Short mmCIF file of C-alpha atoms in Angstrom, two decimals:
data_model
loop_
_atom_site.label_atom_id
_atom_site.label_comp_id
_atom_site.label_asym_id
_atom_site.label_seq_id
_atom_site.Cartn_x
_atom_site.Cartn_y
_atom_site.Cartn_z
CA MET A 1 -7.22 -24.17 -37.00
CA THR A 2 -10.37 -25.35 -35.27
CA THR A 3 -12.70 -22.83 -33.68
CA LEU A 4 -11.48 -23.82 -30.22
CA GLU A 5 -7.87 -23.37 -31.29
CA GLN A 6 -8.72 -19.92 -32.67
CA LEU A 7 -10.51 -19.05 -29.42
CA TYR A 8 -7.48 -20.21 -27.43
CA GLN A 9 -5.25 -17.94 -29.50
CA ALA A 10 -7.66 -14.98 -29.37
CA VAL A 11 -7.59 -15.04 -25.57
CA ILE A 12 -3.81 -15.23 -25.47
CA ASP A 13 -3.60 -12.32 -27.91
CA GLY A 14 -6.15 -10.29 -25.94
CA LYS A 15 -8.56 -9.98 -28.88
CA ASN A 16 -11.78 -9.56 -26.94
CA LYS A 17 -14.18 -9.09 -29.86
CA ASP A 18 -12.75 -12.14 -31.63
CA ALA A 19 -12.98 -14.14 -28.40
CA ARG A 20 -16.68 -13.35 -28.01
CA ALA A 21 -17.43 -14.17 -31.66
CA LEU A 22 -15.43 -17.40 -31.54
CA ALA A 23 -17.11 -18.55 -28.34
CA GLN A 24 -20.46 -17.97 -30.02
CA ARG A 25 -19.29 -19.78 -33.16
CA ALA A 26 -18.12 -22.76 -31.08
CA LEU A 27 -21.57 -22.97 -29.47
CA ASP A 28 -23.23 -22.65 -32.89
CA GLU A 29 -21.08 -25.52 -34.13
CA GLY A 30 -22.46 -27.66 -31.30
CA ALA A 31 -19.59 -27.60 -28.86
CA ASN A 32 -20.40 -28.30 -25.23
CA PRO A 33 -19.95 -25.04 -23.23
CA GLY A 34 -18.03 -26.90 -20.53
CA ASP A 35 -15.65 -28.25 -23.17
CA ILE A 36 -15.14 -24.76 -24.57
CA VAL A 37 -14.05 -23.60 -21.11
CA ASP A 38 -11.89 -26.66 -20.44
CA LYS A 39 -10.30 -26.98 -23.87
CA ALA A 40 -9.86 -23.34 -24.89
CA LEU A 41 -10.24 -20.82 -22.09
CA VAL A 42 -8.55 -22.62 -19.19
CA PRO A 43 -5.52 -23.65 -21.31
CA ALA A 44 -5.32 -20.14 -22.78
CA MET A 45 -5.17 -18.50 -19.36
CA ALA A 46 -2.66 -21.12 -18.21
CA ALA A 47 -0.49 -20.21 -21.19
CA VAL A 48 -0.89 -16.50 -20.41
CA GLY A 49 0.15 -17.20 -16.82
CA GLU A 50 3.23 -19.10 -17.92
CA ARG A 51 4.25 -16.29 -20.25
CA PHE A 52 3.76 -13.79 -17.42
CA LYS A 53 5.88 -15.88 -15.08
CA SER A 54 8.69 -16.07 -17.60
CA ASN A 55 8.51 -12.31 -18.35
CA GLU A 56 7.43 -12.87 -21.96
CA ILE A 57 4.39 -10.70 -21.24
CA PHE A 58 3.60 -8.13 -18.57
CA VAL A 59 0.54 -6.69 -16.84
CA PRO A 60 -1.04 -4.90 -19.86
CA GLU A 61 -1.01 -8.12 -21.89
CA MET A 62 -2.47 -10.02 -18.91
CA LEU A 63 -5.26 -7.46 -18.61
CA VAL A 64 -6.31 -7.69 -22.25
CA ALA A 65 -6.18 -11.50 -22.13
CA ALA A 66 -8.40 -11.40 -19.06
CA ARG A 67 -10.78 -9.06 -20.86
CA ALA A 68 -10.95 -11.48 -23.81
CA MET A 69 -11.68 -14.40 -21.49
CA LYS A 70 -14.40 -12.38 -19.80
CA GLU A 71 -16.00 -11.62 -23.17
CA ALA A 72 -16.01 -15.29 -24.09
CA MET A 73 -17.40 -16.25 -20.69
CA GLY A 74 -20.19 -13.71 -21.17
CA VAL A 75 -21.38 -15.83 -24.10
CA LEU A 76 -20.87 -19.15 -22.34
CA GLU A 77 -22.14 -18.47 -18.84
CA PRO A 78 -25.90 -18.59 -19.59
CA ARG A 79 -25.36 -21.97 -21.27
CA LEU A 80 -23.17 -23.22 -18.41
CA VAL A 81 -25.78 -22.21 -15.87
CA ALA A 82 -28.58 -23.80 -17.90
CA ALA A 83 -26.56 -27.04 -18.11
CA GLY A 84 -25.89 -26.99 -14.37
CA ILE A 85 -22.12 -26.79 -14.94
CA THR A 86 -20.42 -24.94 -12.08
CA PRO A 87 -16.78 -24.66 -11.04
CA LYS A 88 -15.70 -27.30 -8.55
CA TYR A 89 -14.05 -24.85 -6.16
CA THR A 90 -14.98 -21.45 -4.74
CA ALA A 91 -12.53 -18.76 -3.68
CA LEU A 92 -12.86 -15.41 -1.94
CA ILE A 93 -10.34 -12.69 -2.61
CA GLY A 94 -9.74 -9.14 -1.40
CA THR A 95 -7.13 -6.52 -0.61
CA VAL A 96 -6.79 -6.07 3.14
CA GLN A 97 -8.01 -3.05 5.08
CA GLY A 98 -6.15 0.18 4.44
CA ASP A 99 -4.87 -0.91 1.03
CA LEU A 100 -6.63 0.43 -2.04
CA HIS A 101 -4.45 -1.25 -4.67
CA ASP A 102 -6.27 -3.82 -6.71
CA ILE A 103 -4.23 -4.68 -9.79
CA GLY A 104 -2.42 -7.63 -8.22
CA LYS A 105 -5.59 -8.90 -6.60
CA ASN A 106 -7.45 -8.57 -9.91
CA LEU A 107 -4.79 -10.52 -11.78
CA VAL A 108 -4.94 -13.33 -9.25
CA ALA A 109 -8.74 -13.38 -9.52
CA VAL A 110 -8.42 -13.65 -13.29
CA MET A 111 -5.97 -16.52 -13.04
CA TRP A 112 -8.14 -18.32 -10.51
CA ARG A 113 -11.18 -17.95 -12.77
CA GLY A 114 -9.00 -19.19 -15.59
CA SER A 115 -8.27 -22.25 -13.46
CA ASN A 116 -12.00 -22.86 -13.17
CA PHE A 117 -12.59 -21.45 -9.68
CA ARG A 118 -15.73 -19.52 -8.86
CA VAL A 119 -14.22 -16.30 -7.51
CA ILE A 120 -16.01 -13.87 -5.22
CA ASP A 121 -14.12 -10.59 -5.27
CA LEU A 122 -14.62 -8.56 -2.10
CA GLY A 123 -12.71 -5.61 -3.57
CA SER A 124 -10.04 -3.52 -1.87
CA ASN A 125 -9.74 -2.02 1.63
CA VAL A 126 -11.65 -5.01 3.06
CA PRO A 127 -11.95 -5.22 6.88
CA ALA A 128 -11.23 -8.53 8.59
CA THR A 129 -14.84 -8.72 9.73
CA LYS A 130 -16.03 -8.63 6.12
CA PHE A 131 -13.75 -11.54 5.19
CA VAL A 132 -15.14 -13.50 8.14
CA SER A 133 -18.78 -12.83 7.28
CA ALA A 134 -18.17 -13.64 3.60
CA ILE A 135 -16.55 -16.95 4.56
CA ASN A 136 -19.56 -17.83 6.66
CA GLU A 137 -21.89 -16.87 3.83
CA HIS A 138 -20.13 -18.47 0.85
CA ARG A 139 -18.19 -21.31 2.52
CA PRO A 140 -15.26 -21.05 0.07
CA HIS A 141 -12.45 -23.57 -0.26
CA LEU A 142 -9.88 -20.79 -0.41
CA VAL A 143 -9.39 -17.18 0.70
CA GLY A 144 -6.82 -14.88 -0.89
CA LEU A 145 -5.49 -11.81 0.94
CA SER A 146 -3.59 -9.18 -1.01
CA ALA A 147 -1.47 -6.22 0.14
CA LEU A 148 0.74 -3.91 -1.88
CA LEU A 149 1.81 -1.60 0.90
CA THR A 150 4.19 -2.52 3.67
CA THR A 151 2.02 -0.37 5.89
CA THR A 152 -0.93 -2.72 5.42
CA MET A 153 0.93 -5.92 6.25
CA PRO A 154 -0.27 -5.71 9.88
CA ALA A 155 -3.86 -5.69 8.55
CA MET A 156 -3.06 -8.97 6.80
CA VAL A 157 -1.84 -10.42 10.10
CA GLU A 158 -5.04 -9.26 11.76
CA THR A 159 -7.21 -10.73 8.98
CA VAL A 160 -5.58 -14.16 9.17
CA ARG A 161 -5.96 -14.11 12.93
CA ALA A 162 -9.63 -13.13 12.67
CA ILE A 163 -10.40 -15.88 10.16
CA ARG A 164 -8.63 -18.51 12.26
CA SER A 165 -10.22 -17.45 15.52
CA ALA A 166 -13.77 -16.63 14.43
CA GLY A 167 -14.99 -20.19 14.27
CA CYS A 168 -15.17 -19.99 10.47
CA PRO A 169 -15.63 -23.14 8.41
CA PRO A 170 -12.26 -24.70 7.48
CA VAL A 171 -10.68 -22.69 4.67
CA LYS A 172 -7.25 -22.45 3.09
CA ILE A 173 -5.67 -18.99 3.24
CA MET A 174 -3.27 -17.64 0.64
CA VAL A 175 -1.41 -14.34 0.95
CA GLY A 176 0.41 -12.32 -1.67
CA GLY A 177 1.54 -8.89 -2.81
CA ALA A 178 4.73 -6.95 -3.37
CA PRO A 179 6.03 -6.91 0.23
CA ILE A 180 4.86 -10.44 1.09
CA SER A 181 7.24 -13.39 1.29
CA GLN A 182 7.02 -17.08 2.09
CA GLN A 183 8.62 -16.28 5.44
CA PHE A 184 5.89 -13.75 6.20
CA ALA A 185 3.20 -16.23 5.11
CA ASP A 186 4.66 -18.83 7.46
CA GLU A 187 4.85 -16.35 10.32
CA VAL A 188 1.21 -15.28 10.02
CA GLY A 189 -0.05 -18.84 9.67
CA ALA A 190 -1.21 -18.69 6.06
CA ASP A 191 -1.42 -21.96 4.11
CA GLY A 192 0.17 -20.62 0.97
CA PHE A 193 2.03 -17.79 -0.72
CA ALA A 194 2.70 -17.10 -4.37
CA PRO A 195 5.04 -14.51 -5.83
CA ASP A 196 2.93 -13.84 -8.94
CA ALA A 197 -0.55 -14.38 -10.36
CA ALA A 198 0.33 -17.45 -12.41
CA SER A 199 1.97 -19.17 -9.46
CA ALA A 200 -1.09 -18.21 -7.40
CA ALA A 201 -3.27 -20.31 -9.69
CA GLU A 202 -0.99 -23.33 -9.38
CA LYS A 203 -0.75 -22.92 -5.62
CA ALA A 204 -4.50 -22.52 -5.27
CA ARG A 205 -5.23 -25.77 -7.07
CA ALA A 206 -2.60 -27.58 -5.06
CA LEU A 207 -4.06 -26.29 -1.80
CA VAL A 208 -7.69 -27.14 -2.52
CA GLU A 209 -6.88 -30.51 -4.04
CA SER A 210 -4.81 -31.49 -1.01
CA ALA A 211 -7.55 -30.50 1.43
CA MET B 1 31.85 17.91 4.46
CA GLU B 2 28.34 19.29 4.72
CA PRO B 3 25.61 16.97 3.38
CA ARG B 4 25.09 18.97 0.19
CA GLU B 5 28.85 19.09 -0.50
CA ARG B 6 29.04 15.34 -0.01
CA TYR B 7 26.14 14.80 -2.42
CA MET B 8 27.51 17.12 -5.06
CA ALA B 9 30.98 15.60 -4.74
CA VAL B 10 29.63 12.25 -5.86
CA LEU B 11 27.65 13.79 -8.72
CA GLU B 12 30.69 15.71 -9.92
CA GLY B 13 32.98 12.70 -9.85
CA GLY B 14 34.83 13.75 -6.72
CA ARG B 15 35.53 11.89 -3.50
CA PRO B 16 33.10 12.48 -0.61
CA ASP B 17 34.13 12.05 3.02
CA MET B 18 31.43 9.39 3.29
CA LEU B 19 28.78 7.91 1.01
CA PRO B 20 25.66 10.14 0.81
CA ARG B 21 22.62 8.68 2.62
CA MET B 22 19.42 9.06 0.57
CA PRO B 23 16.57 7.03 2.09
CA ILE B 24 13.04 7.99 1.02
CA LEU B 25 10.97 8.94 4.06
CA MET B 26 7.26 9.63 4.23
CA GLN B 27 5.01 8.03 6.84
CA PHE B 28 8.05 7.03 8.91
CA ALA B 29 9.19 10.66 9.17
CA ALA B 30 5.71 11.91 10.02
CA GLU B 31 5.25 9.43 12.83
CA HIS B 32 8.82 9.82 14.06
CA ILE B 33 8.08 13.42 15.03
CA GLY B 34 4.73 12.52 16.58
CA SER B 35 2.63 13.58 13.62
CA TYR B 36 0.78 11.42 11.08
CA TYR B 37 0.84 10.70 7.36
CA GLY B 38 -2.32 12.65 6.53
CA ALA B 39 -0.76 15.83 7.94
CA PHE B 40 2.59 15.12 6.24
CA ALA B 41 0.89 14.86 2.84
CA SER B 42 -1.43 17.83 3.23
CA ASP B 43 0.66 20.42 5.08
CA HIS B 44 4.19 21.26 3.91
CA ARG B 45 5.14 22.53 7.36
CA VAL B 46 4.77 19.01 8.76
CA LEU B 47 6.64 17.47 5.81
CA VAL B 48 9.51 19.94 6.16
CA GLU B 49 9.80 19.60 9.93
CA ALA B 50 9.67 15.80 9.75
CA ASN B 51 12.33 15.50 7.08
CA LEU B 52 14.63 18.10 8.66
CA ARG B 53 14.51 16.42 12.05
CA CYS B 54 15.12 12.97 10.54
CA ALA B 55 18.00 14.35 8.47
CA GLU B 56 19.63 15.75 11.59
CA GLU B 57 18.97 12.74 13.77
CA PHE B 58 19.90 9.99 11.31
CA GLY B 59 22.46 11.74 9.12
CA ILE B 60 20.53 11.97 5.85
CA ASP B 61 22.05 14.13 3.14
CA GLN B 62 19.03 15.12 1.05
CA LEU B 63 15.72 16.75 1.99
CA SER B 64 12.92 15.46 -0.20
CA ALA B 65 9.53 16.90 -1.12
CA ILE B 66 8.00 13.50 -1.94
CA SER B 67 4.76 12.74 -0.14
CA ASP B 68 2.29 10.78 -2.30
CA PRO B 69 1.36 10.36 -5.98
CA TYR B 70 -1.51 12.83 -6.19
CA ARG B 71 -0.11 16.38 -6.17
CA GLU B 72 -0.49 16.81 -9.94
CA THR B 73 -3.62 14.65 -10.09
CA ALA B 74 -5.27 17.07 -7.65
CA GLY B 75 -4.06 19.92 -9.85
CA PHE B 76 -5.84 18.26 -12.76
CA GLY B 77 -9.04 18.33 -10.72
CA ALA B 78 -9.20 15.02 -8.84
CA PRO B 79 -10.71 15.01 -5.35
CA ILE B 80 -8.20 13.66 -2.81
CA GLU B 81 -8.93 12.28 0.64
CA PHE B 82 -6.33 12.21 3.41
CA PRO B 83 -6.70 9.26 5.78
CA ARG B 84 -4.93 9.92 9.04
CA ASN B 85 -2.53 6.99 8.81
CA GLY B 86 -2.59 5.95 5.17
CA VAL B 87 -1.61 7.04 1.69
CA PRO B 88 -3.87 9.79 0.31
CA ILE B 89 -6.71 8.43 -1.80
CA CYS B 90 -7.73 9.70 -5.22
CA LEU B 91 -11.50 9.43 -5.00
CA LYS B 92 -12.10 9.68 -8.72
CA PRO B 93 -9.43 9.61 -11.46
CA PRO B 94 -10.42 12.51 -13.71
CA LEU B 95 -10.30 10.50 -16.96
CA GLU B 96 -11.47 7.15 -15.57
CA GLU B 97 -14.78 7.05 -17.41
CA ASP B 98 -14.37 9.69 -20.09
CA PRO B 99 -10.90 9.68 -21.63
CA ASP B 100 -11.39 12.95 -23.51
CA LEU B 101 -8.16 14.94 -23.12
CA ALA B 102 -9.98 18.16 -23.93
CA ARG B 103 -11.42 17.95 -20.41
CA LEU B 104 -7.96 18.36 -18.86
CA SER B 105 -6.84 21.85 -17.98
CA ARG B 106 -3.14 22.62 -17.48
CA PRO B 107 -2.65 23.24 -13.75
CA ASP B 108 -0.57 26.18 -12.56
CA PRO B 109 1.88 24.84 -9.95
CA LEU B 110 1.74 28.08 -8.02
CA LYS B 111 -2.06 28.13 -7.90
CA ALA B 112 -3.17 24.50 -7.65
CA PRO B 113 -3.22 24.07 -3.84
CA ARG B 114 -1.50 20.68 -3.55
CA MET B 115 1.17 21.58 -6.09
CA ARG B 116 1.74 24.95 -4.42
CA ASP B 117 2.09 23.17 -1.07
CA ARG B 118 5.02 21.15 -2.47
CA VAL B 119 6.64 24.27 -3.92
CA ASP B 120 6.24 25.86 -0.49
CA ALA B 121 7.96 22.85 1.06
CA VAL B 122 10.96 23.39 -1.19
CA SER B 123 11.00 27.12 -0.35
CA ALA B 124 10.93 26.28 3.36
CA TYR B 125 13.81 23.82 2.98
CA LYS B 126 15.76 26.49 1.14
CA ALA B 127 15.09 29.06 3.83
CA ARG B 128 15.88 26.78 6.75
CA ALA B 129 18.70 24.57 5.48
CA GLY B 130 19.36 25.21 1.81
CA GLY B 131 23.06 25.64 2.03
CA ARG B 132 23.55 22.61 4.20
CA TYR B 133 21.43 19.94 2.51
CA SER B 134 20.64 18.90 -1.03
CA ILE B 135 16.96 19.62 -1.76
CA MET B 136 14.99 17.28 -3.99
CA GLY B 137 11.71 18.33 -5.56
CA TRP B 138 9.44 15.66 -6.92
CA VAL B 139 7.23 15.12 -9.97
CA GLU B 140 5.27 12.17 -11.28
CA GLY B 141 6.68 10.55 -14.41
CA PRO B 142 4.61 10.29 -17.58
CA ALA B 143 3.32 6.75 -17.03
CA ALA B 144 2.62 7.24 -13.33
CA GLU B 145 0.62 10.42 -13.86
CA ALA B 146 -1.24 9.02 -16.86
CA ALA B 147 -2.20 6.02 -14.70
CA ASP B 148 -3.32 8.35 -11.92
CA LEU B 149 -5.54 10.24 -14.35
CA ARG B 150 -7.04 7.25 -16.18
CA GLY B 151 -6.87 4.56 -13.50
CA VAL B 152 -4.04 2.05 -13.69
CA SER B 153 -5.91 -0.73 -15.51
CA ASN B 154 -7.41 1.65 -18.05
CA PHE B 155 -4.02 3.15 -18.81
CA PHE B 156 -2.40 -0.26 -19.26
CA VAL B 157 -5.14 -1.26 -21.68
CA ASP B 158 -4.79 2.09 -23.48
CA LEU B 159 -1.12 1.29 -24.11
CA LEU B 160 -2.19 -1.70 -26.19
CA ASP B 161 -5.59 -0.62 -27.55
CA ASP B 162 -4.83 2.99 -28.39
CA PRO B 163 -1.13 3.83 -28.15
CA ALA B 164 -1.62 7.20 -29.83
CA TYR B 165 -4.04 8.22 -27.09
CA ALA B 166 -1.78 6.89 -24.33
CA SER B 167 1.11 8.85 -25.79
CA ALA B 168 -0.94 12.06 -26.10
CA LEU B 169 -2.00 11.69 -22.47
CA MET B 170 1.60 11.19 -21.33
CA ALA B 171 2.64 14.27 -23.33
CA ARG B 172 0.10 16.32 -21.38
CA CYS B 173 1.43 14.84 -18.15
CA VAL B 174 4.99 15.78 -19.06
CA ASP B 175 3.96 19.35 -19.89
CA THR B 176 2.68 19.66 -16.34
CA ALA B 177 5.64 17.79 -14.84
CA ILE B 178 7.98 20.30 -16.50
CA ASP B 179 5.96 23.25 -15.18
CA PHE B 180 5.98 21.69 -11.71
CA ALA B 181 9.69 20.89 -11.80
CA ARG B 182 10.48 24.44 -12.92
CA ALA B 183 8.56 25.91 -9.99
CA GLN B 184 10.38 23.65 -7.54
CA VAL B 185 13.81 24.40 -9.02
CA ALA B 186 13.01 28.12 -8.86
CA ALA B 187 12.11 27.64 -5.19
CA GLY B 188 15.46 26.03 -4.43
CA ALA B 189 15.53 22.37 -5.47
CA ASP B 190 18.92 21.25 -6.79
CA THR B 191 17.49 17.87 -7.81
CA VAL B 192 14.17 16.71 -9.20
CA GLY B 193 13.01 13.19 -8.42
CA ILE B 194 10.84 11.54 -11.04
CA GLY B 195 8.60 8.72 -9.84
CA ASP B 196 7.34 6.43 -12.59
CA ALA B 197 6.68 3.19 -10.72
CA VAL B 198 3.96 1.72 -12.93
CA ALA B 199 6.48 1.54 -15.77
CA SER B 200 7.97 -1.52 -14.06
CA GLN B 201 4.83 -3.45 -15.00
CA VAL B 202 5.11 -3.08 -18.79
CA SER B 203 7.30 -4.87 -21.30
CA ALA B 204 10.58 -3.42 -22.50
CA LYS B 205 9.01 -3.01 -25.93
CA LEU B 206 6.10 -0.92 -24.64
CA TYR B 207 8.39 1.01 -22.31
CA GLU B 208 10.90 1.91 -24.98
CA SER B 209 8.36 2.70 -27.69
CA LEU B 210 5.79 4.63 -25.65
CA ILE B 211 7.00 5.72 -22.21
CA LEU B 212 10.73 6.30 -22.61
CA PRO B 213 10.40 9.17 -25.15
CA HIS B 214 8.25 11.09 -22.68
CA GLU B 215 10.62 10.41 -19.79
CA ARG B 216 13.47 11.57 -22.01
CA ARG B 217 11.77 14.91 -22.70
CA LEU B 218 11.18 15.41 -18.98
CA VAL B 219 14.77 14.58 -18.04
CA ALA B 220 16.13 16.92 -20.71
CA ALA B 221 13.86 19.73 -19.52
CA VAL B 222 15.04 19.38 -15.92
CA HIS B 223 18.65 19.37 -17.05
CA GLU B 224 17.98 22.60 -18.96
CA MET B 225 16.93 24.05 -15.59
CA ARG B 226 20.44 23.10 -14.38
CA ALA B 227 19.04 20.65 -11.84
CA ARG B 228 19.94 17.00 -11.32
CA VAL B 229 17.54 14.13 -11.99
CA ARG B 230 16.91 11.10 -9.76
CA LEU B 231 14.65 8.46 -11.33
CA HIS B 232 12.65 6.18 -9.08
CA ILE B 233 10.90 3.18 -10.62
CA CYS B 234 10.49 0.74 -7.78
CA GLY B 235 9.92 -2.93 -8.46
CA ASN B 236 11.74 -5.16 -10.88
CA ILE B 237 13.14 -2.98 -13.69
CA ARG B 238 15.73 -5.43 -14.92
CA HIS B 239 14.06 -5.56 -18.33
CA LEU B 240 13.96 -1.75 -18.57
CA LEU B 241 17.60 -1.05 -17.72
CA SER B 242 18.88 -0.78 -21.27
CA GLY B 243 16.22 1.82 -22.04
CA ILE B 244 16.87 3.69 -18.82
CA ALA B 245 20.56 3.81 -19.77
CA SER B 246 19.65 6.13 -22.63
CA LEU B 247 17.92 8.75 -20.44
CA GLY B 248 21.03 10.62 -19.33
CA LEU B 249 20.10 10.42 -15.65
CA ASP B 250 22.24 11.57 -12.75
CA ILE B 251 20.90 9.11 -10.17
CA VAL B 252 18.76 6.01 -10.53
CA ASP B 253 17.14 4.19 -7.61
CA ILE B 254 17.44 0.42 -7.80
CA ASP B 255 14.96 -1.71 -5.88
CA HIS B 256 16.00 -4.83 -4.02
CA MET B 257 14.90 -7.33 -6.67
CA VAL B 258 17.41 -5.98 -9.20
CA SER B 259 21.09 -6.84 -9.00
CA LEU B 260 23.19 -3.73 -8.48
CA ALA B 261 26.04 -5.40 -10.33
CA GLU B 262 23.80 -5.96 -13.35
CA ALA B 263 22.46 -2.40 -13.10
CA ARG B 264 26.02 -1.09 -13.11
CA ARG B 265 26.95 -3.23 -16.10
CA VAL B 266 23.95 -2.07 -18.14
CA LEU B 267 23.74 1.55 -16.98
CA GLY B 268 27.46 2.25 -17.24
CA PRO B 269 30.19 3.66 -15.02
CA ASN B 270 29.05 7.28 -14.70
CA ILE B 271 25.50 7.13 -13.34
CA VAL B 272 24.98 7.17 -9.57
CA LEU B 273 23.22 4.04 -8.33
CA ALA B 274 21.16 4.38 -5.15
CA GLY B 275 19.89 1.35 -3.30
CA ASN B 276 19.02 -1.36 -2.83
CA VAL B 277 18.55 -2.80 0.68
CA ASP B 278 15.26 -4.72 0.93
CA PRO B 279 12.96 -2.21 2.67
CA VAL B 280 10.73 -4.76 4.39
CA ALA B 281 12.71 -7.96 4.95
CA CYS B 282 15.90 -6.14 5.91
CA VAL B 283 15.28 -2.49 6.88
CA MET B 284 12.00 -2.99 8.70
CA ARG B 285 12.45 -6.52 10.00
CA GLY B 286 16.21 -7.06 10.12
CA SER B 287 18.75 -6.32 12.83
CA PRO B 288 20.89 -3.16 12.75
CA GLU B 289 24.00 -5.25 12.10
CA ALA B 290 22.33 -7.10 9.22
CA ILE B 291 21.29 -3.76 7.71
CA ALA B 292 24.76 -2.25 8.01
CA SER B 293 26.19 -5.37 6.41
CA ALA B 294 23.63 -5.23 3.60
CA VAL B 295 24.59 -1.61 2.84
CA ARG B 296 28.25 -2.57 2.58
CA GLN B 297 27.29 -5.45 0.28
CA CYS B 298 25.27 -3.08 -1.93
CA TYR B 299 28.25 -0.74 -2.20
CA ALA B 300 30.52 -3.63 -3.12
CA GLU B 301 28.14 -4.76 -5.86
CA ALA B 302 27.36 -1.30 -7.26
CA GLY B 303 30.85 0.17 -7.19
CA GLU B 304 31.33 3.91 -7.67
CA PRO B 305 29.46 6.24 -7.95
CA PHE B 306 27.04 5.11 -5.24
CA MET B 307 24.62 6.51 -2.69
CA VAL B 308 23.05 4.64 0.22
CA ALA B 309 19.31 3.93 0.08
CA ALA B 310 16.76 1.23 0.58
CA GLY B 311 15.08 -0.22 -2.50
CA CYS B 312 12.02 1.94 -1.84
CA GLU B 313 10.40 3.98 0.94
CA ILE B 314 11.43 3.26 4.53
CA PRO B 315 8.37 1.49 6.00
CA ALA B 316 6.52 3.33 8.74
CA SER B 317 7.08 0.71 11.41
CA THR B 318 10.85 0.53 10.92
CA PRO B 319 12.65 0.74 14.28
CA PRO B 320 14.65 3.98 14.43
CA ALA B 321 17.79 1.98 15.25
CA ASN B 322 17.39 0.25 11.87
CA LEU B 323 17.28 3.52 9.94
CA ALA B 324 20.32 4.65 11.93
CA ALA B 325 22.10 1.47 10.84
CA LEU B 326 21.21 2.15 7.20
CA CYS B 327 22.70 5.63 7.56
CA ARG B 328 25.84 4.53 9.41
CA PRO B 329 28.77 6.41 7.79
CA ILE B 330 30.77 4.53 5.18
CA VAL B 331 34.05 6.02 4.00
CA PRO B 332 34.51 5.44 0.26
CA ARG B 333 37.17 2.99 -0.76
#
């Protein structure tokens, strides 16, 4: 196996120490840091997402894969920055006001990063006004709104309304979370919905590439 | 039949006059009586009044002590905040940064204020309506409480990185769950609900090897107290059903994303299935007729023994007419 193949497998298996060492070894062997991301890390997270979608793996395995990717990126990022290599797309994500759950939002952020988005995570319990000001500040291509509780679905409605009516720069809005459906997304005027983190990565790319 | 007779008839293999109605109420009940969730979760008098009035008005057969996930977590020392209209917040999981189990004391359910408040709720139910209604106490399951103590992500990673630690933590959680269940049964609960929702997010392999043995010990302990057990793992538990079948449960809640027919096939003919009307799309947002039809469809899929419920909690903004439709009497076939 090549070093990149080993790195790919280490991320899938959630072996964070191996992932860091292999990313360093790939650099030492002269690999381009952008190629390491594109040929090992992005495909690894895509494979993790597929396995999650098909119920081959579950949230714990996703979390350790994400941790391994983060370790590898910790080695690569200084070299990426120095080479002027940045992700093509930027996304904001947060859990809407009143909702403190962050696992689903975190998994989507991981999958978006694994699809080579720059992701700005606003955290949980985020007021609509904070989404609006962050959009004005960062000018993202995409905003993701998450809610786990049925009781916070109205806050999602309010956040979409605020983003649409605040004179923000054009931005695609995706919604997701346990009680959210495509019907709800359509009703609130969101551009996209995904039922799981892996689908959220596919949907995000489709949305920004069609813009 | 009185509600409790109806409930026990199903559990004992008899024929009730109508299917027991078992929806889980929290914020809805609080707001329905003009109160709010923060009061419901922090003062048993509000919880008891809200559930009793909803039981009378809608025809619900069981009074529940469920309120939020953090009764035991508070007993273990976590600070809890009570927003007026939201789920209580655990400000700092006790083992989030330092996983050392030696730091955990074993809470006394009659002294830890939030645990005592739930025991007092059960006592109040018993005093006010014990003969008429079934009374369900509530404890957190081993995975749910471990996740509350460590933080959900930390606990999930523990399951893979250090299964021995995760198991030791769950054993401590079950010790406390048993103490808490015993206090509630002594106060008058005929049933103990076990909530273990985070278990739905792990593989069948992890569930069966690490979580199930702890759930099994808890279920057996409650049965030794001569109380019934209702397991609630909301979400998609299709992959966990074969493990759950081995727990010896009396009642299992089935959420809307799991087929009741499949649950019946895997769990067998004796366990009571409760569910599984979609709580948001149908109960909160559907019409009363659509809800009543969905209940009949659930019954047809589940077969006997069956109790009426939504897949999870009744959302706060559900129109009262919709809950009434969910609870519309159905005479067993």
